[in-house]
Amino acid sequence: MAYQDLREFIRKLEKEDELKRISTEVDPVLEITEITDRVTKAGGPALLFERPKGSKMPLLINMLGSHRRVNLALEVSGLSEVAERIQSYVNFQSPQGLFNKLKMLPKLAEIGAFFPKTVKSGPCKEVIRKDGFSLHEFPILKCWPQDGGRFITWPLVITKNPETGRRNVGIYRMQVEGERETGMHWQTQKHGAEHFRRARSKFGEGKLEVAVAIGSDPVTCLAGALPVPPDMDEMMFAVFLRREPVEMVACETLDLEVPANAEIVLEGTVDLNEFRTEGPFGDHTGFYSLAGDYPVFRVQCITQRKDPIYLTTIVGPPPQEDFFIGHAIERIFLPVMRMQYPEIVDISMPAEGIFHNLMIVAIRKSYPGQARKIMNAIWSLGQAMFTKVIVVVDHDVDVQHHREVVWKTLCAIDPERDVQFVLGPVDTLDHAARVQDFGSKMGIDATRKWPTEGFTRPWPDQIAMDPAVKAHVDQLWKTLGWKP
Ligand SMILES: Cc1cc2nc3c(=O)[nH]c(=O)nc-3n(C[C@H](O)[C@H](O)[C@H](O)COP(=O)(O)O)c2cc1C
Ligand SMILES: [Mn+2]
């Protein structure tokens, strides 16, 4: 059974010794960040701040800040289980023969069950307020000293494509300005920003409806970060991952639906012609992202539980909670990448590369130039387009061992020959790019070079001891009287 809501997951974390309650009053301005940063970096538990200063409600942070808690959230013992499940759908082909067709029936039923379910009401409707509310009631963090203000950091921002009517859910931070307004930091290549642009070109003026859910069952919360294609509902993926429908309920004032189990829902609009300075914000690059112009979200109604728990997270110098979220996404989407590019053996995005700065890819090379083909493929693959540096290595390099990658990559390259630069879209947060959102990317072909690629010198074997000698020395060792 999937977790029904955030609090059920909190109970599970507590049972598994993965949650610490903090009853001391702590300030959401900087202090909660400092505590969380230390705890995440030490591999510590999720934190439930019971008395955030200036607010009556508790605050949960670091919920998915370890591999183990991500596994608990997904109810697996390892991410390979999720990858295998996805793989089984990727391999799903029209089976031959009646018996095989029948065997597929349960799988088809499972596919049919991937849709979110609409319900009439839910816990997020326990308290409904169309006036007399303020965002200052919530323990919203100011994360780092130079931040432009307080930021809602884990909102599920829900919009509809004004042309297709399809839903999108994305996590885009929201800077609080006054009691009922926030910024809406959807970066230009993200689907929320696209909905905003489509609405602008269709209507010219007016407003785009936006619903924001804060705190839900952990998989639904995670789903907001999934890089699924445009017009594919993240909630369907949440259902797939939960193996149980997500219950959605209609908003009070908008033609949108939100997860019924949410702790807090903000209903409002974004004016199609209003922009305001947003930021700076201490970002997951470990640097402040610069202030920029973003749309303004106006809250018109808040629905919530009677005793809501405010879910948040921080980003900053890596590793932070988002590294564990990103790692889960990397593992979940690897089978999907391999469906299109079966030569990919494995990939790795080290924490220090903060996702879009470094991807290491191992391929089974079977024709000349294939490493460069894979680079170009990745630069055209959804949000992987942002990857600033791609290193392609042969299949026998273990990309999960970064020392091995550094060693073998540096041995394998003739830099002038093996480095390739391209121009294209880059991550909005890349402060080194020549202009925001556009810049260069680098691919390093660290595979063995072949004669058919113009390399005519012999390529040496990697050193490895003779197995018989190793076995003999293993025996000998016992007589040496010390541990190696
Ligand atoms: C904690 C957290 C905060 C994030 N903040 C932002 C943000 O402020 N702006 C943004 O564009 N993406 C942000 N992201 C990344 C997006 O959620 C992610 O790219 C997602 O795939 C976007 O959804 P979309 O593809 O439907 O646009 C954040 C992700 C996480 C996990
Ligand atoms: Mn999307």
Coordinates of C-alpha atoms and ligand atoms in Angstrom, one line a residue:
M1 CA 0.0 0.0 0.0
A2 CA 1.4 3.4 -1.0
Y3 CA 1.6 6.1 1.7
Q4 CA -1.7 7.9 2.0
D5 CA -0.2 11.2 2.9
L6 CA 2.8 13.0 4.3
R7 CA 2.0 12.1 7.9
E8 CA 1.9 8.4 7.2
F9 CA 5.4 8.7 5.7
I10 CA 6.5 10.7 8.8
R11 CA 5.2 7.8 11.0
K12 CA 7.2 5.3 8.8
L13 CA 10.3 7.4 9.0
E14 CA 10.0 7.6 12.8
K15 CA 9.5 3.8 13.0
E16 CA 12.6 3.3 10.9
D17 CA 14.7 5.7 13.1
E18 CA 14.9 8.1 10.1
L19 CA 13.3 11.1 11.7
K20 CA 14.3 13.5 14.5
R21 CA 11.8 15.8 16.2
I22 CA 13.1 19.1 17.3
S23 CA 11.1 20.7 20.0
T24 CA 13.4 23.7 20.6
E25 CA 12.2 26.9 18.9
V26 CA 14.3 27.4 15.8
D27 CA 14.1 30.4 13.4
P28 CA 13.1 29.6 9.8
V29 CA 15.3 32.6 8.9
L30 CA 18.8 30.9 8.3
E31 CA 18.8 28.8 11.5
I32 CA 16.8 25.8 10.0
T33 CA 19.1 25.9 7.0
E34 CA 22.3 25.7 9.1
I35 CA 20.9 22.8 11.1
T36 CA 19.7 20.9 8.0
D37 CA 22.9 21.5 6.1
R38 CA 24.9 19.9 8.8
V39 CA 22.5 17.0 9.2
T40 CA 22.3 16.2 5.5
K41 CA 26.0 16.4 5.0
A42 CA 26.5 14.0 8.0
G43 CA 24.0 11.5 6.5
G44 CA 21.5 12.3 9.2
P45 CA 17.7 11.9 9.5
A46 CA 14.7 13.9 8.3
L47 CA 13.9 16.7 10.7
L48 CA 10.5 17.7 12.1
F49 CA 10.8 21.2 13.5
E50 CA 7.9 21.3 15.9
R51 CA 8.3 25.0 16.9
P52 CA 9.5 27.1 14.0
K53 CA 9.8 30.6 15.3
G54 CA 6.9 32.9 14.3
S55 CA 4.6 30.1 13.1
K56 CA 2.1 27.7 14.7
M57 CA 2.7 24.8 12.4
P58 CA 5.5 22.2 12.3
L59 CA 8.0 22.0 9.4
L60 CA 9.4 18.9 7.8
I61 CA 12.8 19.0 6.0
N62 CA 15.4 16.6 4.7
M63 CA 12.5 14.1 4.0
L64 CA 14.4 12.5 1.1
G65 CA 17.9 13.5 2.1
S66 CA 19.4 10.0 2.0
H67 CA 19.3 7.0 -0.4
R68 CA 17.6 5.0 2.3
R69 CA 14.7 7.5 2.7
V70 CA 14.3 7.7 -1.1
N71 CA 13.9 3.9 -1.1
L72 CA 11.5 4.0 1.8
A73 CA 9.4 6.6 -0.1
L74 CA 9.3 4.4 -3.2
E75 CA 8.8 1.3 -1.1
V76 CA 11.7 -0.5 -2.7
S77 CA 14.9 -2.0 -1.3
G78 CA 16.9 -0.4 -4.1
L79 CA 16.3 1.9 -7.1
S80 CA 17.2 -1.0 -9.4
E81 CA 13.7 -2.4 -8.5
V82 CA 12.1 0.7 -10.0
A83 CA 14.4 0.6 -13.0
E84 CA 13.5 -3.1 -13.6
R85 CA 9.8 -2.3 -13.4
I86 CA 10.2 0.4 -16.0
Q87 CA 12.4 -1.9 -18.1
S88 CA 9.5 -4.5 -18.1
Y89 CA 7.2 -1.9 -19.7
V90 CA 9.9 -0.8 -22.1
N91 CA 10.3 -4.4 -23.2
F92 CA 6.5 -4.6 -23.5
Q93 CA 5.8 -5.8 -27.1
S94 CA 2.7 -7.3 -28.6
P95 CA 3.2 -10.9 -27.6
Q96 CA 2.9 -13.8 -30.0
G97 CA 0.4 -16.6 -29.2
L98 CA -2.8 -16.7 -27.1
F99 CA -1.0 -17.9 -23.9
N100 CA 1.5 -15.1 -24.0
K101 CA -1.2 -12.6 -24.7
L102 CA -3.2 -13.8 -21.7
K103 CA -0.1 -13.6 -19.5
M104 CA 0.1 -9.9 -20.4
L105 CA -3.4 -9.2 -19.1
P106 CA -2.4 -8.2 -15.6
K107 CA 0.2 -5.9 -17.0
L108 CA -2.4 -4.2 -19.2
A109 CA -4.7 -3.8 -16.2
E110 CA -1.8 -2.2 -14.4
I111 CA -1.3 0.2 -17.3
G112 CA -5.0 1.0 -17.2
A113 CA -4.7 1.9 -13.5
F114 CA -2.0 4.6 -14.2
F115 CA -4.6 7.4 -14.1
P116 CA -5.1 9.7 -11.2
K117 CA -8.5 9.3 -9.6
T118 CA -10.8 12.3 -9.1
V119 CA -12.5 12.4 -5.7
K120 CA -15.1 14.7 -4.3
S121 CA -13.2 15.9 -1.3
G122 CA -10.2 15.2 0.8
P123 CA -8.1 16.3 3.8
C124 CA -6.8 19.4 2.0
K125 CA -10.3 20.8 2.3
E126 CA -10.6 20.7 6.0
V127 CA -10.2 24.5 6.2
I128 CA -11.1 26.7 3.3
R129 CA -10.4 30.4 3.3
K130 CA -11.0 32.9 0.6
D131 CA -10.1 35.8 2.8
G132 CA -8.5 36.4 6.2
F133 CA -5.3 34.5 5.3
S134 CA -1.7 35.4 5.0
L135 CA 1.4 33.6 3.7
H136 CA 3.2 34.8 6.9
E137 CA 1.3 32.1 8.8
F138 CA 3.6 29.5 7.3
P139 CA 7.1 28.9 8.5
I140 CA 8.6 29.8 5.1
L141 CA 12.4 29.7 5.1
K142 CA 14.9 32.4 4.3
C143 CA 17.6 29.9 3.4
W144 CA 20.9 31.8 3.0
P145 CA 22.1 35.2 4.1
Q146 CA 21.9 36.9 0.6
D147 CA 18.6 35.5 -0.3
G148 CA 16.1 38.1 -1.6
G149 CA 13.5 37.0 1.0
R150 CA 11.6 33.9 2.1
F151 CA 11.1 31.1 -0.4
I152 CA 8.6 28.3 -0.6
T153 CA 11.1 25.6 -1.8
W154 CA 8.9 22.5 -2.4
P155 CA 5.7 23.6 -4.0
L156 CA 4.0 21.4 -6.6
V157 CA 3.0 24.0 -9.1
I158 CA 0.0 22.9 -11.2
T159 CA -1.1 24.5 -14.4
K160 CA -2.9 23.5 -17.6
N161 CA -1.6 23.9 -21.1
P162 CA -4.1 26.5 -22.4
E163 CA -4.1 24.8 -25.9
T164 CA -4.2 21.1 -25.0
G165 CA -5.8 21.3 -21.6
R166 CA -3.0 18.9 -20.3
R167 CA -1.8 19.2 -16.8
N168 CA 1.7 20.0 -15.7
V169 CA 3.2 19.6 -12.3
G170 CA 6.6 21.2 -11.6
I171 CA 8.6 22.3 -8.5
Y172 CA 9.4 25.9 -9.0
R173 CA 10.5 28.0 -6.0
M174 CA 8.3 30.9 -4.9
Q175 CA 9.6 34.0 -3.3
V176 CA 7.1 35.4 -0.8
E177 CA 6.3 39.1 -1.2
G178 CA 3.8 40.4 1.2
E179 CA 0.8 38.4 2.6
R180 CA -0.6 37.1 -0.7
E181 CA 2.0 37.3 -3.4
T182 CA 5.0 35.4 -4.5
G183 CA 7.3 35.1 -7.5
M184 CA 7.0 32.2 -9.8
H185 CA 10.5 30.9 -10.7
W186 CA 9.7 28.7 -13.7
Q187 CA 12.9 28.7 -15.8
T188 CA 12.4 29.5 -19.4
Q189 CA 12.7 25.9 -20.7
K190 CA 10.3 24.4 -18.1
H191 CA 6.7 23.4 -18.8
G192 CA 5.1 25.9 -16.5
A193 CA 6.9 28.7 -18.3
E194 CA 5.7 27.2 -21.6
H195 CA 2.1 27.2 -20.4
F196 CA 2.5 30.9 -19.4
R197 CA 3.9 31.7 -22.9
R198 CA 1.1 29.8 -24.6
A199 CA -1.5 31.7 -22.6
R200 CA 0.1 35.0 -23.4
S201 CA 0.1 34.3 -27.1
K202 CA -3.4 33.0 -27.0
F203 CA -5.1 35.6 -24.9
G204 CA -2.6 38.5 -24.9
E205 CA -3.8 39.6 -21.5
G206 CA -5.5 38.2 -18.4
K207 CA -4.4 35.5 -16.0
L208 CA -3.2 31.9 -15.9
E209 CA -4.7 29.8 -13.2
V210 CA -2.1 28.2 -10.9
A211 CA -2.6 25.8 -8.0
V212 CA 0.2 25.0 -5.6
A213 CA 0.2 22.0 -3.4
I214 CA 2.6 21.8 -0.4
G215 CA 3.2 18.5 1.3
S216 CA 1.7 15.2 0.0
D217 CA 2.6 11.6 0.0
P218 CA 6.4 11.4 -0.7
V219 CA 6.1 10.0 -4.3
T220 CA 3.7 12.7 -5.3
C221 CA 6.1 15.3 -3.9
L222 CA 9.0 13.7 -5.8
A223 CA 7.0 13.6 -9.0
G224 CA 7.1 17.4 -9.3
A225 CA 10.8 17.1 -10.1
L226 CA 10.4 14.4 -12.8
P227 CA 11.7 15.4 -16.2
V228 CA 8.8 13.9 -18.2
P229 CA 8.0 15.1 -21.7
P230 CA 5.8 18.1 -22.3
D231 CA 2.1 17.3 -22.0
M232 CA 2.7 14.2 -20.1
D233 CA 1.1 14.5 -16.7
E234 CA 3.6 14.0 -13.8
M235 CA 0.7 12.6 -11.8
M236 CA 0.5 9.6 -14.1
F237 CA 4.1 8.9 -13.4
A238 CA 3.4 9.3 -9.7
V239 CA 0.7 6.7 -10.0
F240 CA 3.1 4.4 -11.8
L241 CA 5.7 4.8 -9.0
R242 CA 3.1 4.5 -6.2
R243 CA 1.4 1.5 -7.8
E244 CA -1.8 3.1 -6.6
P245 CA -3.8 6.1 -7.9
V246 CA -3.1 9.6 -6.7
E247 CA -6.5 11.1 -5.6
M248 CA -7.1 14.5 -7.1
V249 CA -9.7 16.9 -6.0
A250 CA -11.1 20.0 -7.7
C251 CA -9.9 23.4 -6.5
E252 CA -12.4 25.8 -4.9
T253 CA -11.8 28.8 -7.2
L254 CA -9.9 27.3 -10.2
D255 CA -10.5 24.8 -13.0
L256 CA -7.6 22.7 -11.7
E257 CA -7.2 19.7 -9.5
V258 CA -4.8 19.1 -6.7
P259 CA -3.7 16.0 -4.7
A260 CA -6.5 15.5 -2.2
N261 CA -4.0 14.5 0.5
A262 CA -2.1 17.7 0.3
E263 CA -1.2 19.5 3.6
I264 CA -1.7 23.0 2.1
V265 CA -3.1 24.3 -1.2
L266 CA -2.6 27.8 -2.5
E267 CA -5.1 28.7 -5.3
G268 CA -4.4 31.7 -7.4
T269 CA -3.4 33.2 -10.7
V270 CA -0.4 34.6 -12.5
D271 CA -1.0 37.8 -14.5
L272 CA 0.1 37.3 -18.1
N273 CA 1.8 40.7 -18.2
E274 CA 3.3 41.2 -14.8
F275 CA 6.9 40.6 -14.0
R276 CA 8.9 41.4 -10.9
T277 CA 12.4 40.9 -9.7
E278 CA 13.0 37.5 -8.1
G279 CA 16.1 36.4 -6.2
P280 CA 18.9 36.3 -5.5
F281 CA 18.6 32.8 -4.0
G282 CA 21.3 30.5 -2.6
D283 CA 21.0 27.8 -5.2
H284 CA 21.9 24.1 -5.7
T285 CA 25.0 25.2 -7.6
G286 CA 26.4 26.3 -4.2
F287 CA 26.3 29.9 -5.4
Y288 CA 23.6 32.5 -5.4
S289 CA 21.5 32.5 -8.5
L290 CA 21.2 36.1 -9.7
A291 CA 18.0 38.2 -9.4
G292 CA 15.9 38.2 -12.5
D293 CA 12.4 39.0 -13.8
Y294 CA 9.7 36.4 -13.2
P295 CA 5.9 36.3 -13.1
V296 CA 4.0 37.1 -10.0
F297 CA 1.6 34.6 -8.3
R298 CA -1.4 36.0 -6.4
V299 CA -3.1 33.8 -3.9
Q300 CA -6.9 34.0 -3.8
C301 CA -7.8 31.0 -1.6
I302 CA -6.0 28.7 0.8
T303 CA -7.3 25.2 1.5
Q304 CA -5.5 23.1 4.1
R305 CA -5.7 20.5 6.8
K306 CA -6.7 21.6 10.3
D307 CA -3.2 20.9 11.5
P308 CA -1.0 21.2 8.4
I309 CA 2.7 20.2 8.3
Y310 CA 4.8 22.5 6.1
L311 CA 7.1 20.6 3.8
T312 CA 10.3 22.3 2.6
T313 CA 13.8 21.7 1.6
I314 CA 17.0 23.6 1.1
V315 CA 19.5 23.7 -1.7
G316 CA 23.1 25.0 -1.4
P317 CA 26.6 23.7 -1.6
P318 CA 26.3 20.0 -2.5
P319 CA 25.4 17.4 -1.4
Q320 CA 21.9 18.5 -0.3
E321 CA 18.5 16.7 -0.3
D322 CA 18.1 17.4 -4.0
F323 CA 21.1 15.3 -4.8
F324 CA 19.2 12.2 -3.5
I325 CA 16.1 13.2 -5.4
G326 CA 18.2 13.8 -8.6
H327 CA 19.9 10.4 -8.2
A328 CA 16.6 8.6 -8.0
I329 CA 15.5 10.4 -11.2
E330 CA 18.8 9.4 -12.9
R331 CA 18.2 5.7 -12.0
I332 CA 14.5 5.8 -12.9
F333 CA 15.1 7.3 -16.3
L334 CA 18.2 5.3 -17.3
P335 CA 16.0 2.4 -18.8
V336 CA 14.1 5.0 -20.8
M337 CA 17.4 6.4 -22.2
R338 CA 18.5 2.9 -23.0
M339 CA 15.4 2.2 -24.9
Q340 CA 16.3 4.9 -27.3
Y341 CA 20.1 4.4 -27.1
P342 CA 20.8 0.7 -26.2
E343 CA 24.6 1.2 -26.4
I344 CA 24.4 3.1 -23.1
V345 CA 25.6 0.8 -20.4
D346 CA 25.4 3.2 -17.4
I347 CA 25.5 6.8 -16.5
S348 CA 26.6 8.8 -13.5
M349 CA 26.0 12.4 -12.4
P350 CA 28.3 13.1 -9.4
A351 CA 26.9 15.3 -6.6
E352 CA 29.6 17.9 -7.3
G353 CA 28.3 18.2 -10.9
I354 CA 24.9 19.3 -9.6
F355 CA 23.2 17.4 -12.4
H356 CA 23.6 19.7 -15.3
N357 CA 27.3 20.2 -15.1
L358 CA 28.6 16.7 -15.5
M359 CA 27.3 13.4 -16.9
I360 CA 29.6 10.4 -17.3
V361 CA 28.3 7.9 -19.8
A362 CA 29.6 4.4 -20.5
I363 CA 28.8 3.0 -23.9
R364 CA 29.3 -0.3 -25.7
K365 CA 30.9 1.2 -28.8
S366 CA 30.3 -0.6 -32.1
Y367 CA 31.0 1.9 -34.8
P368 CA 33.2 4.9 -35.4
G369 CA 32.1 8.2 -33.9
Q370 CA 29.5 6.6 -31.6
A371 CA 30.7 8.5 -28.5
R372 CA 30.0 11.8 -30.3
K373 CA 26.6 10.5 -31.4
I374 CA 25.7 9.8 -27.8
M375 CA 26.8 13.3 -26.7
N376 CA 24.6 14.9 -29.3
A377 CA 21.7 12.5 -28.3
I378 CA 22.0 13.6 -24.7
W379 CA 22.1 17.3 -25.6
S380 CA 18.7 16.7 -27.3
L381 CA 17.1 14.6 -24.6
G382 CA 14.7 16.6 -22.4
Q383 CA 16.4 18.4 -19.5
A384 CA 19.7 16.5 -20.2
M385 CA 20.1 19.2 -22.9
F386 CA 21.6 21.3 -20.1
T387 CA 24.6 19.0 -19.5
K388 CA 27.6 21.2 -19.6
V389 CA 30.2 18.5 -19.7
I390 CA 29.6 15.0 -21.0
V391 CA 32.3 12.3 -20.7
V392 CA 31.9 9.2 -22.7
V393 CA 33.9 6.2 -21.7
D394 CA 34.0 2.5 -22.8
H395 CA 31.7 -0.1 -21.3
D396 CA 34.5 -1.5 -19.2
V397 CA 34.9 1.7 -17.2
D398 CA 32.7 1.7 -14.0
V399 CA 31.1 5.2 -14.1
Q400 CA 30.0 4.9 -10.5
H401 CA 33.7 5.0 -9.4
H402 CA 34.7 8.5 -10.1
R403 CA 38.4 7.9 -9.4
E404 CA 38.4 5.2 -12.1
V405 CA 36.7 7.6 -14.5
V406 CA 39.3 10.4 -13.9
W407 CA 42.2 8.0 -14.3
K408 CA 40.9 6.3 -17.4
T409 CA 39.5 9.3 -19.1
L410 CA 42.7 11.3 -18.7
C411 CA 44.7 8.3 -20.1
A412 CA 42.4 7.9 -23.0
I413 CA 42.2 11.4 -24.5
D414 CA 44.3 13.4 -26.9
P415 CA 42.6 16.7 -25.8
E416 CA 42.7 18.5 -29.1
R417 CA 41.3 15.5 -30.9
D418 CA 38.8 14.2 -28.4
V419 CA 37.1 17.4 -27.0
Q420 CA 34.1 18.8 -28.8
F421 CA 32.2 22.0 -28.2
V422 CA 28.7 22.8 -29.1
L423 CA 26.4 25.8 -28.5
G424 CA 22.9 25.5 -27.2
P425 CA 20.5 26.0 -24.3
V426 CA 22.1 25.9 -20.9
D427 CA 20.6 25.9 -17.4
T428 CA 19.2 29.2 -16.2
L429 CA 21.3 28.7 -13.1
D430 CA 24.6 28.6 -15.0
H431 CA 26.2 31.8 -13.9
A432 CA 29.2 31.3 -16.1
A433 CA 27.4 31.2 -19.4
R434 CA 28.0 34.2 -21.7
V435 CA 24.3 35.1 -21.5
Q436 CA 21.5 33.6 -19.4
D437 CA 20.1 30.4 -20.8
F438 CA 22.5 30.1 -23.8
G439 CA 26.1 29.0 -24.0
S440 CA 28.5 26.3 -24.8
K441 CA 28.8 22.7 -23.8
M442 CA 31.7 20.2 -24.0
G443 CA 31.9 16.6 -24.8
I444 CA 34.9 14.4 -24.1
D445 CA 35.3 11.3 -26.1
A446 CA 37.3 9.1 -23.7
T447 CA 36.6 5.8 -25.5
R448 CA 39.4 3.8 -27.0
K449 CA 40.2 5.2 -30.5
W450 CA 39.9 2.8 -33.4
P451 CA 41.8 2.6 -36.7
T452 CA 38.5 3.4 -38.4
E453 CA 38.5 6.6 -36.4
G454 CA 41.9 7.4 -37.8
F455 CA 43.9 6.2 -34.9
T456 CA 46.6 3.8 -36.2
R457 CA 48.8 3.3 -33.2
P458 CA 48.4 0.2 -31.0
W459 CA 46.2 0.7 -27.9
P460 CA 47.8 -0.9 -24.9
D461 CA 46.0 -3.4 -22.5
Q462 CA 45.2 -2.3 -19.0
I463 CA 47.5 -3.8 -16.5
A464 CA 46.2 -6.8 -14.6
M465 CA 48.1 -9.5 -12.6
D466 CA 48.2 -13.1 -13.8
P467 CA 45.3 -14.9 -12.0
A468 CA 47.4 -17.9 -11.1
V469 CA 50.0 -15.7 -9.5
K470 CA 47.2 -13.9 -7.6
A471 CA 45.9 -17.2 -6.3
H472 CA 49.3 -18.3 -5.2
V473 CA 50.0 -15.0 -3.4
D474 CA 46.6 -15.3 -1.7
Q475 CA 47.9 -18.6 -0.2
L476 CA 51.4 -17.1 0.5
W477 CA 49.8 -14.2 2.4
K478 CA 48.5 -16.4 5.1
T479 CA 52.2 -17.2 6.0
L480 CA 53.2 -13.5 6.0
G481 CA 51.6 -12.9 9.4
W482 CA 50.0 -9.5 8.6
K483 CA 47.0 -8.1 6.9
P484 CA 47.4 -6.4 3.6
Ligands
LIG1 C1 13.8 21.3 -4.5 C2 13.7 21.7 -5.9 C3 13.6 23.0 -6.3 C4 13.5 23.4 -7.7 N1 13.3 24.7 -8.0 C5 13.2 25.0 -9.3 C6 12.9 26.4 -9.7 O1 12.9 27.3 -8.9 N2 12.7 26.6 -11.0 C7 12.8 25.7 -12.0 O2 12.6 26.0 -13.1 N3 13.0 24.4 -11.6 C8 13.2 24.0 -10.3 N4 13.4 22.7 -10.0 C9 13.6 21.7 -11.1 C10 12.2 21.3 -11.7 O3 11.3 21.0 -10.7 C11 12.4 20.2 -12.6 O4 13.2 20.6 -13.7 C12 11.1 19.7 -13.2 O5 11.3 18.6 -14.1 C13 10.3 20.8 -13.9 O6 9.1 20.3 -14.3 P1 8.7 20.5 -15.8 O7 9.6 19.7 -16.7 O8 7.2 20.0 -15.9 O9 8.8 22.0 -16.1 C14 13.5 22.3 -8.7 C15 13.6 21.0 -8.3 C16 13.7 20.7 -6.9 C17 13.8 19.2 -6.6
MN2 MN 6.3 18.6 -17.1

